[in-house]
Short mmCIF file of C-alpha atoms and ligand atoms in Angstrom, two decimals:
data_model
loop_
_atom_site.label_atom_id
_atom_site.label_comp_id
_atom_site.label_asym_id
_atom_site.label_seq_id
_atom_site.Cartn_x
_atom_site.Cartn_y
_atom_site.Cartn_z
CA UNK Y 1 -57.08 175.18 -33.58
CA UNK Y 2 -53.97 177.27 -32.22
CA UNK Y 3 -52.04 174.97 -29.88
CA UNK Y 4 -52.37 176.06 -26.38
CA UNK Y 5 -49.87 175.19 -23.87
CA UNK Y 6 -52.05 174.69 -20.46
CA UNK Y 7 -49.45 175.69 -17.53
CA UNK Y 8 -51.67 177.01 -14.84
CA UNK Y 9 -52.24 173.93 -13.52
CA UNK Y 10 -53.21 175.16 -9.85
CA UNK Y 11 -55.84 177.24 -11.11
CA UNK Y 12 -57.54 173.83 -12.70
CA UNK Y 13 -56.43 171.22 -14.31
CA UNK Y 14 -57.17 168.57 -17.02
CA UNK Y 15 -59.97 165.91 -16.43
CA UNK Y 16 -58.34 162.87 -16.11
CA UNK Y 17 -59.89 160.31 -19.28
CA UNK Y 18 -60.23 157.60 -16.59
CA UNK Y 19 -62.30 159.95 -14.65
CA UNK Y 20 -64.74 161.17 -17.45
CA UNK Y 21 -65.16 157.47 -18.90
CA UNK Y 22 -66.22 156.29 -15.70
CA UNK Y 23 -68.59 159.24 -14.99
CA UNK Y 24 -70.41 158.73 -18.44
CA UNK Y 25 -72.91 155.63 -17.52
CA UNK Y 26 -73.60 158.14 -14.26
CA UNK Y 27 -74.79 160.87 -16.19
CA UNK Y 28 -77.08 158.75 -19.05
CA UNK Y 29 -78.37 155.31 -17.93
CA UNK Y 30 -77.95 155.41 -13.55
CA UNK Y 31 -79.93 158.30 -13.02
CA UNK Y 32 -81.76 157.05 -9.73
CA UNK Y 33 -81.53 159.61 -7.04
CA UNK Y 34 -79.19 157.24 -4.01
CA UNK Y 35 -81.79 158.24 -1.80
CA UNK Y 36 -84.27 155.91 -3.12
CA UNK Y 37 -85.13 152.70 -1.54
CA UNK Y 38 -85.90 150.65 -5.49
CA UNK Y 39 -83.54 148.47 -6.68
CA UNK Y 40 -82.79 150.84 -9.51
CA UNK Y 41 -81.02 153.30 -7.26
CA UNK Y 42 -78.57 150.83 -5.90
CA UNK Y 43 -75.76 151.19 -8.49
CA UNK Y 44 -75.71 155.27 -7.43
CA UNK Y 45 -75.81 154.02 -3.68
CA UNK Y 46 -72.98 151.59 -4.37
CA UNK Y 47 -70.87 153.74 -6.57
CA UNK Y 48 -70.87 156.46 -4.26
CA UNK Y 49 -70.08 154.39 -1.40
CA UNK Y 50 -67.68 152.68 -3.25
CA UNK Y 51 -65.72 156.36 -4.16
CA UNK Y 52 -65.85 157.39 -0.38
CA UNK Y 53 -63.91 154.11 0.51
CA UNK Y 54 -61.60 154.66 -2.52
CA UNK Y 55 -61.15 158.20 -1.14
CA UNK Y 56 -60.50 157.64 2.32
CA UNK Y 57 -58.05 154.86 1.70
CA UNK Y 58 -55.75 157.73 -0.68
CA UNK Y 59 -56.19 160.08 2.58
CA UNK Y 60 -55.44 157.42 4.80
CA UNK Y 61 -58.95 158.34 6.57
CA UNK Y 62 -62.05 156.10 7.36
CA UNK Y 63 -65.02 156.59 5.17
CA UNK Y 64 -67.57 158.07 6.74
CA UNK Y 65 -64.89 160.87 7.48
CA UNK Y 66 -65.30 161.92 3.97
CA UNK Y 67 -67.73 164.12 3.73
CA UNK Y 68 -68.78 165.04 -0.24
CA UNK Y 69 -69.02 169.23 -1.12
CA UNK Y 70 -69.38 171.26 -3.99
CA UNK Y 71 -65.20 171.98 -3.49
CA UNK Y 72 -62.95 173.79 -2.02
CA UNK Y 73 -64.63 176.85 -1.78
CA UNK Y 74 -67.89 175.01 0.51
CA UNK Y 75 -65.28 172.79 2.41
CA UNK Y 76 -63.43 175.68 4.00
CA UNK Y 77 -66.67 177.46 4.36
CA UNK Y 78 -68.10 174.67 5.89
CA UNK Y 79 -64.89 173.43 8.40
CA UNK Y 80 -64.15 177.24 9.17
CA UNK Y 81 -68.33 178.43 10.04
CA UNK Y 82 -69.32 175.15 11.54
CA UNK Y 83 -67.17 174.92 14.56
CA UNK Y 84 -67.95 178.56 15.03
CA UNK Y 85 -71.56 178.25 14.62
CA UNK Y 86 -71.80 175.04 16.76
CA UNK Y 87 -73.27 176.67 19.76
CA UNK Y 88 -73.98 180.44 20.07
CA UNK Y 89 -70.64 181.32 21.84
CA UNK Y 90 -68.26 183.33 20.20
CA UNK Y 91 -65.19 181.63 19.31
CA UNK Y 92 -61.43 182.33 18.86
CA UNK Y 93 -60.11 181.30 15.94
CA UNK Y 94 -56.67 181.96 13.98
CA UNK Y 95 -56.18 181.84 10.35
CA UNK Y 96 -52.87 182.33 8.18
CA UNK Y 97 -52.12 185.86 6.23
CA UNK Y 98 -51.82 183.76 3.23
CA UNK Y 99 -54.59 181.70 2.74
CA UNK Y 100 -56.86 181.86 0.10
CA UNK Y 101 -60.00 183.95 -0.23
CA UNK Y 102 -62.37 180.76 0.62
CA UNK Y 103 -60.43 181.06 4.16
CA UNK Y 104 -60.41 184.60 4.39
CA UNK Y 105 -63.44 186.21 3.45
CA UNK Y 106 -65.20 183.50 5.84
CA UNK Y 107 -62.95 184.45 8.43
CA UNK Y 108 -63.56 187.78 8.37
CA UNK Y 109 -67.32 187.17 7.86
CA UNK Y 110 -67.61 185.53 11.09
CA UNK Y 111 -65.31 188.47 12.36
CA UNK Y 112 -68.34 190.24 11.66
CA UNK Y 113 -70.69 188.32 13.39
CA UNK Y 114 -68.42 189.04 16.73
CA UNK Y 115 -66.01 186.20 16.57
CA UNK Y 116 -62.46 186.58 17.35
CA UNK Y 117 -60.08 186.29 14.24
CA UNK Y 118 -56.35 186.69 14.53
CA UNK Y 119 -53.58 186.30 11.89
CA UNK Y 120 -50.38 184.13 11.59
CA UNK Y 121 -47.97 185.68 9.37
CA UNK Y 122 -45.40 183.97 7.08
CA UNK Y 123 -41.84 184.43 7.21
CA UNK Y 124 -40.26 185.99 3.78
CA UNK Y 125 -40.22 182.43 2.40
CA UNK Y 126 -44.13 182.11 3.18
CA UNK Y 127 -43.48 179.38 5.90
CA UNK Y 128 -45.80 179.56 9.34
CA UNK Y 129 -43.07 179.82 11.76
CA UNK Y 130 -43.40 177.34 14.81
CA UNK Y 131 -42.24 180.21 16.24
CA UNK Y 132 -44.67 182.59 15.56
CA UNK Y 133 -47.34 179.87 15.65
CA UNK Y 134 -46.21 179.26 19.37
CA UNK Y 135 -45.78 182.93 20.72
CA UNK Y 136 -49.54 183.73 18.72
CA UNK Y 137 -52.03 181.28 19.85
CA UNK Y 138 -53.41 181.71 23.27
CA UNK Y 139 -54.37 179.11 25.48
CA UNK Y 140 -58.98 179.75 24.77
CA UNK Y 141 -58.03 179.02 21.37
CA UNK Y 142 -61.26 177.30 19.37
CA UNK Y 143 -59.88 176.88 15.71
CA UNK Y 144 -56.93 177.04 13.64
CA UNK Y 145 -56.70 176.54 10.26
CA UNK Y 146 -53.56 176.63 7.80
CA UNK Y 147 -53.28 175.81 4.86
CA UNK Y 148 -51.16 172.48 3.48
CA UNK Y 149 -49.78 174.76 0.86
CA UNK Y 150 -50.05 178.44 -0.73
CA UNK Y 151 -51.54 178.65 -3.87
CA UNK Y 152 -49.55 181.71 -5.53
CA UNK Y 153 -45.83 180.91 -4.42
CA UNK Y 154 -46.74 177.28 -3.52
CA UNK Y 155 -44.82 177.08 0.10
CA UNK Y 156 -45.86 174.02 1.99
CA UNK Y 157 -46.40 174.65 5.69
CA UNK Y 158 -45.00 172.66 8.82
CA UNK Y 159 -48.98 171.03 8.98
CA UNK Y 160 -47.66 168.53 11.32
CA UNK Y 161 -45.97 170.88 14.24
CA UNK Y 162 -48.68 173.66 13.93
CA UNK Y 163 -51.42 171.19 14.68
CA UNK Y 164 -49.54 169.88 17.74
CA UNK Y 165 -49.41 173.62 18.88
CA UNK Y 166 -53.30 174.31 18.17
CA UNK Y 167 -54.03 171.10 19.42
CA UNK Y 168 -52.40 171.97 22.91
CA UNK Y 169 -54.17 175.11 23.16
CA UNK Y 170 -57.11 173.37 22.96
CA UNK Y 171 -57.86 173.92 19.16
CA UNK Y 172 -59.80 172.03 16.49
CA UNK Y 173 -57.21 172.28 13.54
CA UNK Y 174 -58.40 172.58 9.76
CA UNK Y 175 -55.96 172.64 7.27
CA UNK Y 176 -57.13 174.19 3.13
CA UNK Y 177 -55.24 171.37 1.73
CA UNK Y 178 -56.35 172.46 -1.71
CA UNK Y 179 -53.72 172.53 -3.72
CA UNK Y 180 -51.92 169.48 -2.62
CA UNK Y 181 -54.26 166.40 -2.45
CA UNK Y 182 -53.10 164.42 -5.17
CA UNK Y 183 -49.78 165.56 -5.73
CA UNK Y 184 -48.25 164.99 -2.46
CA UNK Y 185 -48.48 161.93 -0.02
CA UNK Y 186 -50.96 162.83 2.55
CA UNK Y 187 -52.29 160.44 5.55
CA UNK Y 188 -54.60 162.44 7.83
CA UNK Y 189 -53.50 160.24 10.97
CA UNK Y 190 -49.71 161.10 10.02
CA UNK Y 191 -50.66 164.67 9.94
CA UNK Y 192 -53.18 164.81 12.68
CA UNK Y 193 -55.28 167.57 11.09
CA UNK Y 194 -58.99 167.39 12.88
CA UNK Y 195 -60.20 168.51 9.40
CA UNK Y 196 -59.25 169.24 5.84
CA UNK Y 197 -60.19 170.64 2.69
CA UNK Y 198 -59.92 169.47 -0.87
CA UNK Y 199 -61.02 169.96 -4.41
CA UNK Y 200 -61.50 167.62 -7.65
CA UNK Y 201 -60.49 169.69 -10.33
CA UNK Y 202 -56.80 170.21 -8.78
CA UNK Y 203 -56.21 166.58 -9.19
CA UNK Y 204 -57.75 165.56 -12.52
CA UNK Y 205 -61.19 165.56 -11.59
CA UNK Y 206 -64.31 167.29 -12.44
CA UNK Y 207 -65.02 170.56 -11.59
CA UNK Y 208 -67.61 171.70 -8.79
CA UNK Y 209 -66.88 168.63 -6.49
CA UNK Y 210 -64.77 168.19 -3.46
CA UNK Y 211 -64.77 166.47 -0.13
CA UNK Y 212 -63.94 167.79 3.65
CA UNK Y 213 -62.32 165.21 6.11
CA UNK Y 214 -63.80 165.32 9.08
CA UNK Y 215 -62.44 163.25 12.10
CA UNK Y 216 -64.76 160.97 14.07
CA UNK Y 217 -65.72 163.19 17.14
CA UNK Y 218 -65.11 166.16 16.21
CA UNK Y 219 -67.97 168.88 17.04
CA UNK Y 220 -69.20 170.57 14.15
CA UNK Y 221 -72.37 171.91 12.74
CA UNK Y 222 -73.68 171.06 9.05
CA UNK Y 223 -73.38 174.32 6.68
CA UNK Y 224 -76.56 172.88 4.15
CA UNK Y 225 -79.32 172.03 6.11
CA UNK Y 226 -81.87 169.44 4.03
CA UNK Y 227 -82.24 165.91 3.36
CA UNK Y 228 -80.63 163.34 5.34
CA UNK Y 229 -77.60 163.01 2.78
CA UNK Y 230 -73.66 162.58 3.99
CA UNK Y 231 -74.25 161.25 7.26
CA UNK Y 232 -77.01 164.27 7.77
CA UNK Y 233 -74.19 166.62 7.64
CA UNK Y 234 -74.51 167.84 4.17
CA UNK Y 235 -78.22 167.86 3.12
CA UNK Y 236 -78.88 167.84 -1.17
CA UNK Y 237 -79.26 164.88 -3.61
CA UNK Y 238 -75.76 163.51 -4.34
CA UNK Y 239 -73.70 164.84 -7.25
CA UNK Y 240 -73.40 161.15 -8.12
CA UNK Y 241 -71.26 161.26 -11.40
CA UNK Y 242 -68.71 163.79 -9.79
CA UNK Y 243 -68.19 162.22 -6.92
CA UNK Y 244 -67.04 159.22 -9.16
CA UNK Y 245 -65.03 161.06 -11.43
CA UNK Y 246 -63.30 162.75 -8.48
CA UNK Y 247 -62.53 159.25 -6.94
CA UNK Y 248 -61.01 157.89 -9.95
CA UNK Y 249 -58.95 160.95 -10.54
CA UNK Y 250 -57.30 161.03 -7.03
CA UNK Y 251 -56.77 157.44 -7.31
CA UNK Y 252 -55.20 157.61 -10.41
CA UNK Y 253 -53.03 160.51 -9.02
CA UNK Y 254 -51.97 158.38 -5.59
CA UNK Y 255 -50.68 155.03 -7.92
CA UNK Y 256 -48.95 157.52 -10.05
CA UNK Y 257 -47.71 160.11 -7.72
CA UNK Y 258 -43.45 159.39 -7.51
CA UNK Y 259 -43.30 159.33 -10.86
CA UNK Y 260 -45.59 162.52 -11.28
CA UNK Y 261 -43.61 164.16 -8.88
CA UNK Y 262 -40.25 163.04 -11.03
CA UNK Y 263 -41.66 164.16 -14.31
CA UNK Y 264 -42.57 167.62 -12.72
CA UNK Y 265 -39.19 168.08 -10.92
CA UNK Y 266 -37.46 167.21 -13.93
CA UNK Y 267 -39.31 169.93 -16.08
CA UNK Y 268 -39.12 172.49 -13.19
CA UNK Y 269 -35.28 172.10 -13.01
CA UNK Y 270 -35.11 171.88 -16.69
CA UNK Y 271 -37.14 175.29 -17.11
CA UNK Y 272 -35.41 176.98 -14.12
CA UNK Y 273 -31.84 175.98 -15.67
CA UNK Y 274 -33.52 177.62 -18.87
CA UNK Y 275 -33.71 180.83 -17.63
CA UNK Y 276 -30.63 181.05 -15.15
CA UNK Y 277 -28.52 180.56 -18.05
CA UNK Y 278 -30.30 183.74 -20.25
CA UNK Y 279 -29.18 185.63 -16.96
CA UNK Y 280 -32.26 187.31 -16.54
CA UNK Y 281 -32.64 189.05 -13.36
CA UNK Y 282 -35.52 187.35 -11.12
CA UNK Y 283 -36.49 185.89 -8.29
CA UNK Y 284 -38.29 182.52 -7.13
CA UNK Y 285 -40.88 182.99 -4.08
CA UNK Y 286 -41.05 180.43 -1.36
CA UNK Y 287 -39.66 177.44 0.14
CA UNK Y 288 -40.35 174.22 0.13
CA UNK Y 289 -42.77 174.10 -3.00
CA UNK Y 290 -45.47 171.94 -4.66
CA UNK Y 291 -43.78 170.37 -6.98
CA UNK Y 292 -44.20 172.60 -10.45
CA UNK Y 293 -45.72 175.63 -8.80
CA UNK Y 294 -42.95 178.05 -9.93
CA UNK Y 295 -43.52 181.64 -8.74
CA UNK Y 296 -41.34 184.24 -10.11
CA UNK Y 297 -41.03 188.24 -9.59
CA UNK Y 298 -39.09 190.09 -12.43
CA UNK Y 299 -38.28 193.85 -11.28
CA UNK Y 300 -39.09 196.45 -13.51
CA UNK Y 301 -42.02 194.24 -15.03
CA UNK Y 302 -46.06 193.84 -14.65
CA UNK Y 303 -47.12 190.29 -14.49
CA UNK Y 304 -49.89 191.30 -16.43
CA UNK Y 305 -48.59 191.84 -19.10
CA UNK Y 306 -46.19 189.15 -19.54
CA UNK Y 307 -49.17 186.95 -18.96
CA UNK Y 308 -51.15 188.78 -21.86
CA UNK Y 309 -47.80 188.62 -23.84
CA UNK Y 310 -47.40 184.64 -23.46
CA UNK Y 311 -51.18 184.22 -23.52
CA UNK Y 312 -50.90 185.98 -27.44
CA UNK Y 313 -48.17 182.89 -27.69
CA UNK Y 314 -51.02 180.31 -26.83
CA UNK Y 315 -49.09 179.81 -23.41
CA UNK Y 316 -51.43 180.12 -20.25
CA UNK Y 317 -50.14 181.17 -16.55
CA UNK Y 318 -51.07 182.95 -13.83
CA UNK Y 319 -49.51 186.25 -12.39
CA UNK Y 320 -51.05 185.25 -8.72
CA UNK Y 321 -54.07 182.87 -7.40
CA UNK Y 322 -56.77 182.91 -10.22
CA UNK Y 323 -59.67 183.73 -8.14
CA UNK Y 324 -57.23 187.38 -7.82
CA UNK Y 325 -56.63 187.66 -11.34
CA UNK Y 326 -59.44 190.45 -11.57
CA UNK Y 327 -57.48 192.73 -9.23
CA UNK Y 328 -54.75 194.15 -10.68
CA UNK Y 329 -52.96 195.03 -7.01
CA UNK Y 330 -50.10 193.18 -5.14
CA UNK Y 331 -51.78 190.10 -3.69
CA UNK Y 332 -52.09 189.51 0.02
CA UNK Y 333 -49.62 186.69 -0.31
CA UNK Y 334 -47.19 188.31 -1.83
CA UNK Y 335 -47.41 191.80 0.91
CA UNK Y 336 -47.46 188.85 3.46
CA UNK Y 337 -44.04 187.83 2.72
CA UNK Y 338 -42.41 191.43 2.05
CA UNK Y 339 -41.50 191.25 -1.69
CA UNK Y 340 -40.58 194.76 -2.52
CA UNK Y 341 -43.33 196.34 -4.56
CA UNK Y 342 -41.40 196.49 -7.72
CA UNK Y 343 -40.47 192.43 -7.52
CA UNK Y 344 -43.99 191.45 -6.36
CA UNK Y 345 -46.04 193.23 -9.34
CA UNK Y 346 -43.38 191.57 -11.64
CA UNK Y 347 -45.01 188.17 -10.74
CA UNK Y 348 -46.01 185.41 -12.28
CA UNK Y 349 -47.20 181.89 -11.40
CA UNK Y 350 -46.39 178.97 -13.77
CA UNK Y 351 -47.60 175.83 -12.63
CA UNK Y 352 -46.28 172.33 -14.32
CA UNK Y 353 -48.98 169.44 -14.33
CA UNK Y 354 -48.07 165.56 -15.15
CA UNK Y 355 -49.26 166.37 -18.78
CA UNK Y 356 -46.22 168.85 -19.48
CA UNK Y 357 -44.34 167.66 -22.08
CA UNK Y 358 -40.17 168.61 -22.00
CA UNK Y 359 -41.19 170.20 -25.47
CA UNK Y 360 -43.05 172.38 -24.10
CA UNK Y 361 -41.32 173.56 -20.91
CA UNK Y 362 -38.44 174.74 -23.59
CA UNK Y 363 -41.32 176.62 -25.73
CA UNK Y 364 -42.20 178.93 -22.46
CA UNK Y 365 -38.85 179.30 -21.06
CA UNK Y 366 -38.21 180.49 -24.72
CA UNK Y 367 -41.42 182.29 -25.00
CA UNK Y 368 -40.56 183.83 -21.43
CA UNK Y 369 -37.21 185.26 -22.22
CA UNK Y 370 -38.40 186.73 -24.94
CA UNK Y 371 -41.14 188.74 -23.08
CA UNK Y 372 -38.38 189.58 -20.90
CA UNK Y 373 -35.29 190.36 -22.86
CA UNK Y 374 -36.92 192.83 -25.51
N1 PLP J 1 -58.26 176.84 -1.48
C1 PLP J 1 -57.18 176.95 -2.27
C2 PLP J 1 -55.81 176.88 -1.65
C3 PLP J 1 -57.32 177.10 -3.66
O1 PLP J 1 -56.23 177.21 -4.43
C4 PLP J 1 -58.62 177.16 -4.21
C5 PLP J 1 -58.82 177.39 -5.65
O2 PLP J 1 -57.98 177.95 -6.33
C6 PLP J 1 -59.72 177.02 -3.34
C7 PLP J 1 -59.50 176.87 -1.98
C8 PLP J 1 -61.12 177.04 -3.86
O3 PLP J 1 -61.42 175.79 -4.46
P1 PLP J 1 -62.67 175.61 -5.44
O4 PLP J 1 -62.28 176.25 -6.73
O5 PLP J 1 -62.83 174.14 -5.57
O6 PLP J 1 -63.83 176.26 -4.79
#
């Protein structure tokens, strides 16, 4: 088999062994359904109470904040339409430029519906402004929800200030914290998000599972209606072996996240330092990054086909978020923050995970310049 080198890391990412060996017994032998009162349904009961503990405590949440979806996609879906659907008035409710499509096209559903949906926009780095944040929201606002960090340029945003602002307006504030659970430090108390968002196979776990946080009190109306499952909040038998594998994964992630973060700054200097000294002309979007999310616009060039180029290599990255990569236009993120046309359909998104190997950071930089330089 051709060696691939995997760095696309916030489009998915490897399951974690921990994670799948601990699923197994969950998808043979305990197959009761938790909802079951016989003593053969316990060990599903336990386990799955057992990974919403281990969850909250990497959040810094309570358990029965942690509310088990299908993933991102659902808990932004979910946090976003069930404070507007609470009660039949329509709500006001601002949203980022720059978040993903989960955010967006629910947004602008419920914009639809007669809701009132206004933007934030990023400042040429992709940072929410205080600023802006402060002259934007109005005092009747209902919701605001931001994102922890961007998923093409990987800018984190000031979570902590913005949800002071929304929260003195009167706001509930949800933050798409997607593509940073399990890679960065995050207590929900610290943050004092009402709500956020997150997603198992960004950190090492399986894919189609996820969790929202929901703060005790907050008013918000289920998106599945069913069964009495999650609290009554999300109705459908439990996806018993995922939720598992996702708790294992993020826990594995927490106890290992300085040095993660060390390994992936190391190879992110070591590749940028790679191709500074080849004295190509590029350059890097954002501020304040995830570690190893390295966007970069090369004038002149189509991410496309450097990514078809490097893919021929056995290299995999990203020219924007993956859910975009069927439309061949200049993302929203990238018109958000200004990049002149010819930079921003230059781009592409290389993202380092804790299983990139020096070796290999050399082997794209090399592969890179190449693409590049003939
Ligand atoms: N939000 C962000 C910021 C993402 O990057 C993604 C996936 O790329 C999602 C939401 C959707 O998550 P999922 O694939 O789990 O539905």
């Amino acid at each position: 088999m051709k060696r691939i080198i995997y760095a696309d890391n916030a489009a998915t990412t490897q399951l974690n062994i921990k994670a799948f060996e601990a699923m197994k017994p969950y998808l043979l032998e305990e197959f009761g359904n938790p909802s079951q009162p016989y003593s053969f349904s316990r060990a599903t009961k336990k386990a799955i109470n057992e990974s919403r503990e281990l969850i909250a405590s990497c959040i810094g949440a309570v358990p029965d904040e942690v509310f088990f979806t299908s993933g991102g996609t659902e808990s932004d879906n979910w946090a976003i339409k069930g404070i507007a659907l609470q009660n039949v008035s329509k709500k006001t409710i601002y949203t980022s430029s720059i978040e993903h499509h989960a955010v967006l096209n629910t947004v602008d559903y419920l914009a639809r519906l007669g809701h009132c949906v206004n933007y934030l926009s990023p400042d040429k780095n992709g940072i929410i402004t205080l600023d802006s944040a402060k002259s934007v929201l109005c005092d009747n606002a209902d919701l605001v929800s931001v994102m922890f960090a961007n998923n093409e340029i990987g800018s984190i945003q000031p979570i902590t200030e913005l949800c002071e602002i929304a929260h003195s307006k009167g706001a509930v504030f949800h933050t798409d914290a997607v593509q940073a659970v399990g890679h960065v430090n995050i207590d929900v108390n610290a943050l004092g998000v009402d709500m956020l968002s997150a997603s198992a196979h960004k950190f090492n776990g399986p894919r189609g599972i996820g969790f929202l946080y929901i703060r005790k009190g907050t008013k918000i109306a289920p998106l599945m209606h069913g069964g009495a499952q999650e609290f009554g909040m999300r109705a459908g038998t439990e996806n018993v072996a995922q939720i598992i594998g996702m708790a294992v994964a993020l826990k594995d992630n927490i106890d290992n996240i300085a040095a993660n973060q060390k390994h992936i700054k190391t190879l992110e200097k070591a590749f940028l330092d790679e191709i500074n000294n080849s004295g190509i002309s590029y350059v890097q979007n954002g501020t304040n990054t995830l570690p190893g999310l390295i966007s970069l616009s090369f004038p002149g060039y189509d991410g496309e086909v450097i990514l078809h180029r490097l893919d021929l290599m056995g290299i995999c990255i990203s020219t924007g978020s993956a859910c975009d990569s069927v439309h061949s236009q200049v993302s929203h993120v990238l018109r958000a923050i200004q990049l002149d046309d010819s930079y921003a359909k230059g781009t592409i998104r290389i993202s380092l995970g804790k299983d990139n190997t020096e070796e290999e950071i050399y082997m794209i930089a090399n592969a890179l310049k190449r693409v590049i330089m003939q």
